[in-house]
GROMACS .gro file of C-alpha atoms in nm:
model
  251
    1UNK     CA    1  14.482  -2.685  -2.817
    2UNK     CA    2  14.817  -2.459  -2.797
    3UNK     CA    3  15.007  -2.388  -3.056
    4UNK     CA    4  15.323  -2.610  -3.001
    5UNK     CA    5  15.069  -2.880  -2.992
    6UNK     CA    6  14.883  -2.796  -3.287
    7UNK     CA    7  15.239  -2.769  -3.477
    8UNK     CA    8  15.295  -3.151  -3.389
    9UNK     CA    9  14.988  -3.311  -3.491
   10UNK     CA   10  15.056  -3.118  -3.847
   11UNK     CA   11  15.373  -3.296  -3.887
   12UNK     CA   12  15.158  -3.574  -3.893
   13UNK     CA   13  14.824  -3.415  -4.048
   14UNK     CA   14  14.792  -3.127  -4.279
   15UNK     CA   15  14.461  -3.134  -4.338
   16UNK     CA   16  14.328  -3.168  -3.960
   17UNK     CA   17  14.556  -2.825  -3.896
   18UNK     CA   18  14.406  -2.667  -4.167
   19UNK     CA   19  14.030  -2.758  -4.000
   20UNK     CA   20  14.179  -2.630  -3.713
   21UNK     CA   21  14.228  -2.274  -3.803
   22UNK     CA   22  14.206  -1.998  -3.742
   23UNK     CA   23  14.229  -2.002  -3.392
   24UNK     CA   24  14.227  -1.719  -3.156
   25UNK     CA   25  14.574  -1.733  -2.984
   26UNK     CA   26  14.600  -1.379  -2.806
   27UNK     CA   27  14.510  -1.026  -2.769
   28UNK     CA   28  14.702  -0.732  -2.891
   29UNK     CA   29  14.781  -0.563  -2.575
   30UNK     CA   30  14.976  -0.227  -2.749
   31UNK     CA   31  15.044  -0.073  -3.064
   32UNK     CA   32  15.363   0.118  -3.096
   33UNK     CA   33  15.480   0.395  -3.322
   34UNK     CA   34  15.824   0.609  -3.332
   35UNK     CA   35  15.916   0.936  -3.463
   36UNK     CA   36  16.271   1.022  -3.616
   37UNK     CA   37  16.467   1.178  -3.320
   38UNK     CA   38  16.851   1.251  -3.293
   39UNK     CA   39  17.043   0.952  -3.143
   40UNK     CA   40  17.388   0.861  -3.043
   41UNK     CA   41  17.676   0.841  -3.273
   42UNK     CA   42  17.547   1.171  -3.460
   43UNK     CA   43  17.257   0.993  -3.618
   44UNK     CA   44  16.871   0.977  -3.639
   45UNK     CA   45  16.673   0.686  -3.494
   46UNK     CA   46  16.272   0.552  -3.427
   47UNK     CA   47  16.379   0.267  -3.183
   48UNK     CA   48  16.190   0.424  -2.918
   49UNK     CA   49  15.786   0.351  -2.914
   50UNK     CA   50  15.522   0.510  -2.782
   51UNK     CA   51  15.180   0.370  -2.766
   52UNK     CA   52  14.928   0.417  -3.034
   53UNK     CA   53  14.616   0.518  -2.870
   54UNK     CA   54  14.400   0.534  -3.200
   55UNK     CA   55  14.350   0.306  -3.463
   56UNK     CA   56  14.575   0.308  -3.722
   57UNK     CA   57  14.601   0.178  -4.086
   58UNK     CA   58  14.854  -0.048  -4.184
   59UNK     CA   59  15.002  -0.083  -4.588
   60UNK     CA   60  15.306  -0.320  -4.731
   61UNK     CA   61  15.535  -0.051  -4.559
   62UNK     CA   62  15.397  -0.124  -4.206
   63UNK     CA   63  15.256   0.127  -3.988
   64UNK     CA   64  15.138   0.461  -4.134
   65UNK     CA   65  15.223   0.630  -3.847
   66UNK     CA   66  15.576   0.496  -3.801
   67UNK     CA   67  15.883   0.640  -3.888
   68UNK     CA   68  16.240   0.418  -3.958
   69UNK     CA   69  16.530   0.678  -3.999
   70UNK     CA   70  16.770   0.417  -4.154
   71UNK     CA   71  16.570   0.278  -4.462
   72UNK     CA   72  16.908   0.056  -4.601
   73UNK     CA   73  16.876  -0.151  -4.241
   74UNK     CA   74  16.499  -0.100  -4.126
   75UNK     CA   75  16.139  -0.123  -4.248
   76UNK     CA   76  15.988  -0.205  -4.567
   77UNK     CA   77  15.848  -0.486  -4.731
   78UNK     CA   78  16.026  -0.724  -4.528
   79UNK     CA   79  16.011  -0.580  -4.225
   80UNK     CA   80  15.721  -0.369  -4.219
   81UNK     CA   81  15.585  -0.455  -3.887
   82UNK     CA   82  15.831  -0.593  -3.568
   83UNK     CA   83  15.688  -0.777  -3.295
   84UNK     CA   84  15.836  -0.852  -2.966
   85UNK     CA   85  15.764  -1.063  -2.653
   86UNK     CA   86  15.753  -0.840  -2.353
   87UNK     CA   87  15.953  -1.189  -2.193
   88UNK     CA   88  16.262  -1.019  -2.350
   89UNK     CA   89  16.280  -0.691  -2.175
   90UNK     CA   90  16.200  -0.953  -1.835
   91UNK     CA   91  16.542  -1.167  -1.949
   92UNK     CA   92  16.758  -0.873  -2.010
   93UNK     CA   93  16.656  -0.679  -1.681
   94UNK     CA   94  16.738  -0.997  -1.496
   95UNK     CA   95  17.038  -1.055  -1.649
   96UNK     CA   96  17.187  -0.727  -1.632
   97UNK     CA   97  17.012  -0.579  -1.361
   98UNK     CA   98  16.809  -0.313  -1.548
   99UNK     CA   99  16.487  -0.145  -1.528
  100UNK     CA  100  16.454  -0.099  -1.968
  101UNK     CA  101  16.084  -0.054  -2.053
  102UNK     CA  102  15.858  -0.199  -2.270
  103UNK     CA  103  15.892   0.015  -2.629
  104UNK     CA  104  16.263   0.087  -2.601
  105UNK     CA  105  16.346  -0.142  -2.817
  106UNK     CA  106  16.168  -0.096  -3.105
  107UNK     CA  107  15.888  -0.299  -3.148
  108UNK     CA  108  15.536  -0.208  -3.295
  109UNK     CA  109  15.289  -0.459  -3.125
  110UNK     CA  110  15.282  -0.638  -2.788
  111UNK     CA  111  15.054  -0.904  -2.702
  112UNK     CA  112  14.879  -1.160  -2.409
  113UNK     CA  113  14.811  -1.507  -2.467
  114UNK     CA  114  14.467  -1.638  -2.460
  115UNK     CA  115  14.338  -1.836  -2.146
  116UNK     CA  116  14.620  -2.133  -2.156
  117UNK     CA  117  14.746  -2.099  -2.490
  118UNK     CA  118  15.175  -2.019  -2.499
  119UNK     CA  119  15.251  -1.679  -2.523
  120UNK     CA  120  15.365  -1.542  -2.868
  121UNK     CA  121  15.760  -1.595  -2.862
  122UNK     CA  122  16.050  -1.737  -3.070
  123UNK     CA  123  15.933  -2.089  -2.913
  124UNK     CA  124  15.619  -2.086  -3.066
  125UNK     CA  125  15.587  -1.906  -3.403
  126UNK     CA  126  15.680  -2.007  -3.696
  127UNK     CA  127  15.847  -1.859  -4.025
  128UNK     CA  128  15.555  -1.857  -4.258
  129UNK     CA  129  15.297  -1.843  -3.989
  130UNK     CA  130  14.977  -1.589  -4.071
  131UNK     CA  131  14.816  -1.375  -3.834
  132UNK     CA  132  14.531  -1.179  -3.780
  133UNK     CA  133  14.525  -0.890  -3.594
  134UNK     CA  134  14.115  -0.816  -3.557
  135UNK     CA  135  13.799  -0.958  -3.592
  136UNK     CA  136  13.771  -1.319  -3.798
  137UNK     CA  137  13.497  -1.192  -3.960
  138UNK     CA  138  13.588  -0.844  -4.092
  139UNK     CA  139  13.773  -0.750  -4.415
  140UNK     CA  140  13.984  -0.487  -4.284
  141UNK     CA  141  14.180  -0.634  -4.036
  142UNK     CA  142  14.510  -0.656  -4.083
  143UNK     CA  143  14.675  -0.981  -4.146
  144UNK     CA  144  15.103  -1.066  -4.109
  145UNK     CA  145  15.294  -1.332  -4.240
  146UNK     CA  146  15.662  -1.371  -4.028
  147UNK     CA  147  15.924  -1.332  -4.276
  148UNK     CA  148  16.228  -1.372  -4.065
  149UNK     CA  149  16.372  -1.324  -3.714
  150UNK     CA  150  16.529  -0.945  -3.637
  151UNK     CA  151  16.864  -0.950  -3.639
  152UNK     CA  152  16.950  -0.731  -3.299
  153UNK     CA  153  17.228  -0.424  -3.395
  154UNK     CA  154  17.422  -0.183  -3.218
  155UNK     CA  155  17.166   0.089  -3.179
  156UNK     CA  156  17.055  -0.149  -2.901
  157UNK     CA  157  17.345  -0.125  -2.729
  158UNK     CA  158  17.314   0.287  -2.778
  159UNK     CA  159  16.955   0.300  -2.694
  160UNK     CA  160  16.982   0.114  -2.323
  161UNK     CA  161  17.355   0.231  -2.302
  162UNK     CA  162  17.190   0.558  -2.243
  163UNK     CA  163  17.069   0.425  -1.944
  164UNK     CA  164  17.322   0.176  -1.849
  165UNK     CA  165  17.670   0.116  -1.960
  166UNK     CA  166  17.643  -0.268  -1.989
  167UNK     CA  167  17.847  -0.379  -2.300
  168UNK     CA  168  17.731  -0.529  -2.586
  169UNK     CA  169  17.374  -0.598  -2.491
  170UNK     CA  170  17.264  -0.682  -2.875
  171UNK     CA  171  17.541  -0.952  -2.919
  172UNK     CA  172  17.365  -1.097  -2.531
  173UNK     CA  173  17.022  -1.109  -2.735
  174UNK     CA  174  17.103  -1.253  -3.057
  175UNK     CA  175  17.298  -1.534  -2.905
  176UNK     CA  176  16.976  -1.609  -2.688
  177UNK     CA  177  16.756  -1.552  -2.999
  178UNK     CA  178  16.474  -1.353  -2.818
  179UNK     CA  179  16.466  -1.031  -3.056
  180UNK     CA  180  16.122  -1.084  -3.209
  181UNK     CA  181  16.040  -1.123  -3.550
  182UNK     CA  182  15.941  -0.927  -3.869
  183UNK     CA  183  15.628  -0.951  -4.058
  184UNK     CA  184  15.595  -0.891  -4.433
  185UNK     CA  185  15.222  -0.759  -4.473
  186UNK     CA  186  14.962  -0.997  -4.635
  187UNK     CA  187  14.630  -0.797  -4.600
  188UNK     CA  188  14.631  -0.386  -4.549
  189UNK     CA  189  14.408  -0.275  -4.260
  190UNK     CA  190  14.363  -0.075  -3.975
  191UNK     CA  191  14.515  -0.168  -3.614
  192UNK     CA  192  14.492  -0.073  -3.264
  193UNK     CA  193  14.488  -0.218  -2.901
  194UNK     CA  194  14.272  -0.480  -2.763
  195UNK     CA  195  14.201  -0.676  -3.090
  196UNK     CA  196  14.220  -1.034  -3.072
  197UNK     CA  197  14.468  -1.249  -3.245
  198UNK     CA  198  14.403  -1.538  -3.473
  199UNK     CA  199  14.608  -1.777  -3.614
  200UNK     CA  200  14.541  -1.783  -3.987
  201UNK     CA  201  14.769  -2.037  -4.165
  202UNK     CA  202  15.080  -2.247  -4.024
  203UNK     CA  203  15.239  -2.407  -4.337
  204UNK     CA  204  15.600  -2.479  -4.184
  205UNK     CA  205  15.535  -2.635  -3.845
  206UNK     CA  206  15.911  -2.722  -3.793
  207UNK     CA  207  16.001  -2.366  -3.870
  208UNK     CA  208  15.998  -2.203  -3.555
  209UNK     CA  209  16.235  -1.868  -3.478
  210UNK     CA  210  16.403  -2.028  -3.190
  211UNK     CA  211  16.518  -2.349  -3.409
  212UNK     CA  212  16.598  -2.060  -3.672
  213UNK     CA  213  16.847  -1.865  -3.434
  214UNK     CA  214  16.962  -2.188  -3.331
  215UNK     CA  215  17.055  -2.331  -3.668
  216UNK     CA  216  17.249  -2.009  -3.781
  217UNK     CA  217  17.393  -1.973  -3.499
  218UNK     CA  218  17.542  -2.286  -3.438
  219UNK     CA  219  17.912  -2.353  -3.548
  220UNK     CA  220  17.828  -2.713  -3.646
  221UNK     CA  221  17.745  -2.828  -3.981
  222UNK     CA  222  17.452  -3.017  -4.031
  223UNK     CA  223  17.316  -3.307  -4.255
  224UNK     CA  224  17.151  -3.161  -4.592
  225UNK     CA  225  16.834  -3.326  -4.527
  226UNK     CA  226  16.772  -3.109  -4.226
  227UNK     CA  227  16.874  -2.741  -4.361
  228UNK     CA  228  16.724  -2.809  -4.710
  229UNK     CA  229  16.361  -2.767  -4.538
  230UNK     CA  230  16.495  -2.411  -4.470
  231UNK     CA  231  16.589  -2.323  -4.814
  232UNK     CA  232  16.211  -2.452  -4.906
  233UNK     CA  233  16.055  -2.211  -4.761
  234UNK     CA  234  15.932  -1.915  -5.011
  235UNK     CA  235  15.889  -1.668  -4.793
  236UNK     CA  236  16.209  -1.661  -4.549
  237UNK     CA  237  16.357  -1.376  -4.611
  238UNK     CA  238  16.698  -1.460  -4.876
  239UNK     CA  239  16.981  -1.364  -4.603
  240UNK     CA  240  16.897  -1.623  -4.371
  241UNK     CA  241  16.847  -1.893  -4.646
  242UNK     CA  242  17.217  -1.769  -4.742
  243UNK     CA  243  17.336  -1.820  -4.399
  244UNK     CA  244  17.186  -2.139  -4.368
  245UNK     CA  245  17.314  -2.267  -4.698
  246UNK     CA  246  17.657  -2.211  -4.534
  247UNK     CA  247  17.589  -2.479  -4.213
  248UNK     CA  248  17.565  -2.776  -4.524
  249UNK     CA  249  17.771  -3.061  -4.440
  250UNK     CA  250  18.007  -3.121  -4.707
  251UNK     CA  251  17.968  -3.534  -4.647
   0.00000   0.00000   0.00000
């Protein structure tokens, strides 16, 4: 069963999704861990990733081994771990006609679907959604809950404007909402390539990143009925319930 498909009969069914997990939906293909390095505009900046090659543990902070040079904008609780689908370095190289490669723009873990099952992207995850990064039956893997979409800034258009001098490459991305997500971390652990990963717990089925981007982004207002679902949710992260507050329509 995929995951979009799972998320439908839940609208429907609870308690048959909840017999349905955990299911194995991937593989975690890299880890990915930055250093602190002089960047453009006179500043310091861990946006570029390198491969992790050993394990490594992971605490409410995120990575161990990870650095984030501006604290006030990156990492912690609420973003201590960023996933991203490789699909989005494949849209913006066709789009602008670049060659950027994987790690460049910031993110700790890649991963591979399983078999048939929908690759991990803003299409098919879900605010609230749970996941396991290692073995179902061991107590120290690490396990993420998504907290919120990441909001794409201008040290994207620095880091591939080194490379390129395409404008405005971060405004392209949020407006397509394919900048990956942030996890806040549920269960500390140790990570590292070639684990599987499960599915753990799906409690908002309609909340998926790419109805998320498309919400807030949007310069309708919308019925109460369908944002107040949003505001629900305990774990989305408070600037995004703030923003969505705002798209009310004042009937």
């Amino acid at each position: 069963m995929s995951i979009q498909s799972i998320a439908s009969s839940t609208q429907h069914n609870k308690t048959d999704f909840n017999q349905t997990l955990p299911l194995r939906i991937a593989t975690l293909v890299e880890v990915r861990a930055g250093k602190a390095m002089p960047f453009a505009r006179e500043q310091m900046s861990a946006i570029d990733k390198a491969p992790v090659k050993a394990p490594v543990a992971v605490n409410f902070m995120g990575l161990t081994t990870d650095e984030q040079a501006d604290r006030r904008h990156h990492g912690g609780p609420l973003k201590a771990v960023h996933q991203l689908p490789t699909a989005t370095y494949d849209k913006i190289n066709a789009e602008f006609g670049l060659k950027v490669r994987i790690g460049t723009l910031g993110e700790n873990l890649t991963t591979e679907a399983l078999d048939d099952l929908p690759e991990m992207n803003e299409a098919t995850v879900c605010i609230g959604d749970v996941f396991q990064y290692g073995d179902i039956d061991t107590n120290d893997s690490v396990q993420l809950r998504i907290v919120q979409p990441r909001r794409p800034c201008y040290k994207i258009n620095d880091q591939i404007g080194q490379f390129t001098k395409v404008p405005n490459i971060a405004a392209w991305v949020s407006k397509q909402g394919i900048a990956g997500w942030y996890f806040e971390v549920v269960r500390d652990g140790m990570i590292a390539a070639n684990l599987p990963v499960y599915l753990i717990e799906r409690p908002y089925p309609f909340a998926t990143l790419s109805r998320l981007w498309q919400l807030s982004n949007s310069k309708e207002k919308f019925a109460i009925d369908i944002i107040e679902p949003w505001l629900a949710i305990e774990c989305l992260e408070e600037s995004w319930k703030t923003v969505l507050a705002k798209k009310i329509r004042k009937d």
